[in-house]
GROMACS .gro file of C-alpha atoms in nm:
model
  153
    1MET     CA    1  -4.515  -0.717   1.190
    2VAL     CA    2  -4.530  -1.050   1.356
    3GLY     CA    3  -4.304  -1.316   1.201
    4ILE     CA    4  -4.125  -1.700   1.306
    5ASP     CA    5  -3.802  -1.690   1.459
    6PRO     CA    6  -3.686  -2.001   1.269
    7ALA     CA    7  -3.377  -2.031   1.516
    8ARG     CA    8  -3.632  -2.032   1.849
    9GLY     CA    9  -3.913  -2.140   1.719
   10ARG     CA   10  -4.144  -1.837   1.859
   11THR     CA   11  -4.319  -1.567   1.663
   12ALA     CA   12  -4.085  -1.242   1.643
   13MET     CA   13  -4.216  -0.907   1.612
   14LYS     CA   14  -4.094  -0.698   1.380
   15MET     CA   15  -4.069  -0.336   1.567
   16ASP     CA   16  -3.899  -0.117   1.232
   17HIS     CA   17  -4.249  -0.001   1.150
   18MET     CA   18  -4.453   0.014   1.492
   19THR     CA   19  -4.749   0.181   1.602
   20GLU     CA   20  -5.019   0.162   1.915
   21ARG     CA   21  -5.259  -0.017   1.681
   22ALA     CA   22  -5.022  -0.255   1.612
   23VAL     CA   23  -4.892  -0.357   1.891
   24LYS     CA   24  -5.233  -0.337   1.977
   25GLN     CA   25  -5.366  -0.569   1.770
   26GLU     CA   26  -5.030  -0.835   1.770
   27LEU     CA   27  -4.976  -0.867   2.137
   28PRO     CA   28  -5.345  -0.726   2.355
   29GLU     CA   29  -5.183  -0.940   2.630
   30LEU     CA   30  -4.874  -0.736   2.690
   31TRP     CA   31  -5.068  -0.410   2.564
   32ASN     CA   32  -5.344  -0.431   2.794
   33LEU     CA   33  -5.094  -0.467   3.071
   34LEU     CA   34  -4.894  -0.226   2.996
   35ASN     CA   35  -5.200   0.002   2.940
   36ALA     CA   36  -5.395  -0.079   3.215
   37THR     CA   37  -5.088  -0.063   3.424
   38PHE     CA   38  -4.959   0.254   3.297
   39HIS     CA   39  -5.213   0.526   3.245
   40ALA     CA   40  -5.230   0.891   3.301
   41ASP     CA   41  -5.226   0.935   3.628
   42TRP     CA   42  -5.077   0.563   3.772
   43ARG     CA   43  -4.839   0.857   3.887
   44ASP     CA   44  -5.092   0.933   4.146
   45ASP     CA   45  -5.205   0.616   4.272
   46PHE     CA   46  -4.839   0.457   4.346
   47GLU     CA   47  -4.440   0.537   4.390
   48SER     CA   48  -4.238   0.356   4.104
   49ALA     CA   49  -4.330   0.203   3.809
   50ASP     CA   50  -4.207  -0.108   4.008
   51SER     CA   51  -4.507  -0.089   4.300
   52ALA     CA   52  -4.730  -0.028   3.983
   53LEU     CA   53  -4.624  -0.316   3.784
   54ALA     CA   54  -4.668  -0.558   4.117
   55GLU     CA   55  -4.977  -0.427   4.183
   56ALA     CA   56  -5.058  -0.537   3.849
   57LEU     CA   57  -4.930  -0.862   3.812
   58ILE     CA   58  -5.104  -0.982   4.119
   59GLY     CA   59  -5.414  -0.962   4.036
   60TYR     CA   60  -5.334  -1.200   3.755
   61SER     CA   61  -5.412  -1.616   3.696
   62PRO     CA   62  -5.180  -1.763   3.564
   63PRO     CA   63  -5.319  -1.819   3.191
   64ASP     CA   64  -5.258  -1.465   3.182
   65LEU     CA   65  -4.958  -1.438   3.309
   66SER     CA   66  -4.817  -1.731   3.069
   67ARG     CA   67  -5.047  -1.538   2.768
   68VAL     CA   68  -4.814  -1.168   2.834
   69HIS     CA   69  -4.498  -1.415   2.913
   70HIS     CA   70  -4.612  -1.572   2.552
   71GLU     CA   71  -4.580  -1.234   2.371
   72VAL     CA   72  -4.304  -1.122   2.557
   73SER     CA   73  -4.104  -1.408   2.459
   74GLY     CA   74  -4.240  -1.300   2.065
   75LEU     CA   75  -4.035  -1.022   2.127
   76LEU     CA   76  -3.734  -1.078   2.301
   77ALA     CA   77  -3.758  -1.350   2.055
   78GLY     CA   78  -3.681  -1.073   1.745
   79HIS     CA   79  -3.273  -1.010   1.859
   80HIS     CA   80  -3.391  -0.592   1.849
   81THR     CA   81  -3.145  -0.312   1.962
   82ASP     CA   82  -3.220  -0.161   2.298
   83GLU     CA   83  -3.358   0.153   2.027
   84HIS     CA   84  -3.654  -0.092   1.888
   85PHE     CA   85  -3.699  -0.207   2.267
   86SER     CA   86  -3.726   0.197   2.337
   87ARG     CA   87  -3.965   0.236   2.051
   88PHE     CA   88  -4.157   0.033   2.144
   89PHE     CA   89  -4.204   0.116   2.476
   90ASP     CA   90  -4.302   0.459   2.356
   91VAL     CA   91  -4.603   0.387   2.095
   92SER     CA   92  -4.703   0.090   2.294
   93GLY     CA   93  -4.969   0.341   2.425
   94ALA     CA   94  -4.822   0.315   2.815
   95ASP     CA   95  -4.780   0.625   2.993
   96LEU     CA   96  -4.418   0.580   3.080
   97TRP     CA   97  -4.139   0.772   2.958
   98GLY     CA   98  -3.892   0.532   2.883
   99GLU     CA   99  -3.592   0.489   3.025
  100SER     CA  100  -3.560   0.782   3.245
  101GLU     CA  101  -3.876   0.686   3.451
  102LEU     CA  102  -3.753   0.284   3.405
  103GLY     CA  103  -3.399   0.282   3.521
  104ILE     CA  104  -3.297   0.037   3.264
  105SER     CA  105  -3.291  -0.012   2.915
  106GLY     CA  106  -3.600  -0.102   2.700
  107ARG     CA  107  -3.535  -0.415   2.624
  108ALA     CA  108  -3.385  -0.479   3.027
  109PHE     CA  109  -3.785  -0.365   3.075
  110ALA     CA  110  -3.883  -0.646   2.842
  111GLU     CA  111  -3.639  -0.836   2.997
  112LEU     CA  112  -3.785  -0.832   3.386
  113LEU     CA  113  -4.087  -0.865   3.202
  114HIS     CA  114  -4.046  -1.172   3.095
  115THR     CA  115  -3.868  -1.322   3.417
  116LEU     CA  116  -4.169  -1.190   3.604
  117THR     CA  117  -4.440  -1.362   3.375
  118SER     CA  118  -4.286  -1.648   3.418
  119GLY     CA  119  -4.465  -1.837   3.675
  120PRO     CA  120  -4.763  -1.767   3.882
  121LEU     CA  121  -4.642  -1.468   4.146
  122ASP     CA  122  -4.725  -1.536   4.548
  123GLN     CA  123  -5.039  -1.314   4.597
  124ASP     CA  124  -4.933  -1.231   4.971
  125ARG     CA  125  -4.567  -1.126   4.913
  126PRO     CA  126  -4.516  -0.759   5.096
  127THR     CA  127  -4.304  -0.648   4.891
  128VAL     CA  128  -4.187  -0.686   4.523
  129ASN     CA  129  -3.986  -0.906   4.343
  130PRO     CA  130  -3.631  -0.889   4.398
  131ALA     CA  131  -3.578  -0.843   4.004
  132MET     CA  132  -3.782  -0.571   4.032
  133ARG     CA  133  -3.547  -0.325   4.311
  134GLY     CA  134  -3.433  -0.013   4.178
  135LEU     CA  135  -3.719  -0.026   3.828
  136GLY     CA  136  -3.898   0.323   3.880
  137THR     CA  137  -3.691   0.446   4.151
  138MET     CA  138  -3.475   0.697   3.989
  139GLU     CA  139  -3.661   1.066   4.009
  140ARG     CA  140  -3.864   1.120   3.748
  141PRO     CA  141  -3.797   1.398   3.515
  142HIS     CA  142  -4.070   1.629   3.482
  143GLY     CA  143  -4.378   1.647   3.188
  144PRO     CA  144  -4.551   1.932   3.055
  145HIS     CA  145  -4.822   1.757   3.349
  146ASP     CA  146  -4.567   1.862   3.654
  147SER     CA  147  -4.619   2.241   3.618
  148PRO     CA  148  -4.877   2.469   3.672
  149GLU     CA  149  -4.846   2.601   3.299
  150GLY     CA  150  -4.911   2.213   3.209
  151MET     CA  151  -5.220   2.138   3.450
  152VAL     CA  152  -5.561   2.127   3.238
  153ASP     CA  153  -5.868   2.173   3.446
   0.00000   0.00000   0.00000
């Protein structure tokens, strides 16, 4: 599923038949960031997707950020459509409800991840990165686990 983009000289992800297993195998650092951040109960711990992502990225070392950045670069090198990026995030295994929860397209989210992982983050920063303002602040859609009927004890 990974190929070389000759125009950019980078590894480019092909997303035609993407599966969670392929994401985990071919983009392990990005898979780990997405799944460790957006686990099943992240909404209980954070007010929004941007606060969850900010918290996760602050804990990353510069080499770890660099690895995630390289993998996101490979995704962006493929010149994929918004639909491809939405599918990628849908099958990544992360518990995100796509554009309705992020408030931005899948491509815009990948570009945001690319920007946020381009260098060390300030660990003493009192607010989220300005590039993240508005991410995930839209009203959350109701999913099956939000209603008493969908709750499992």
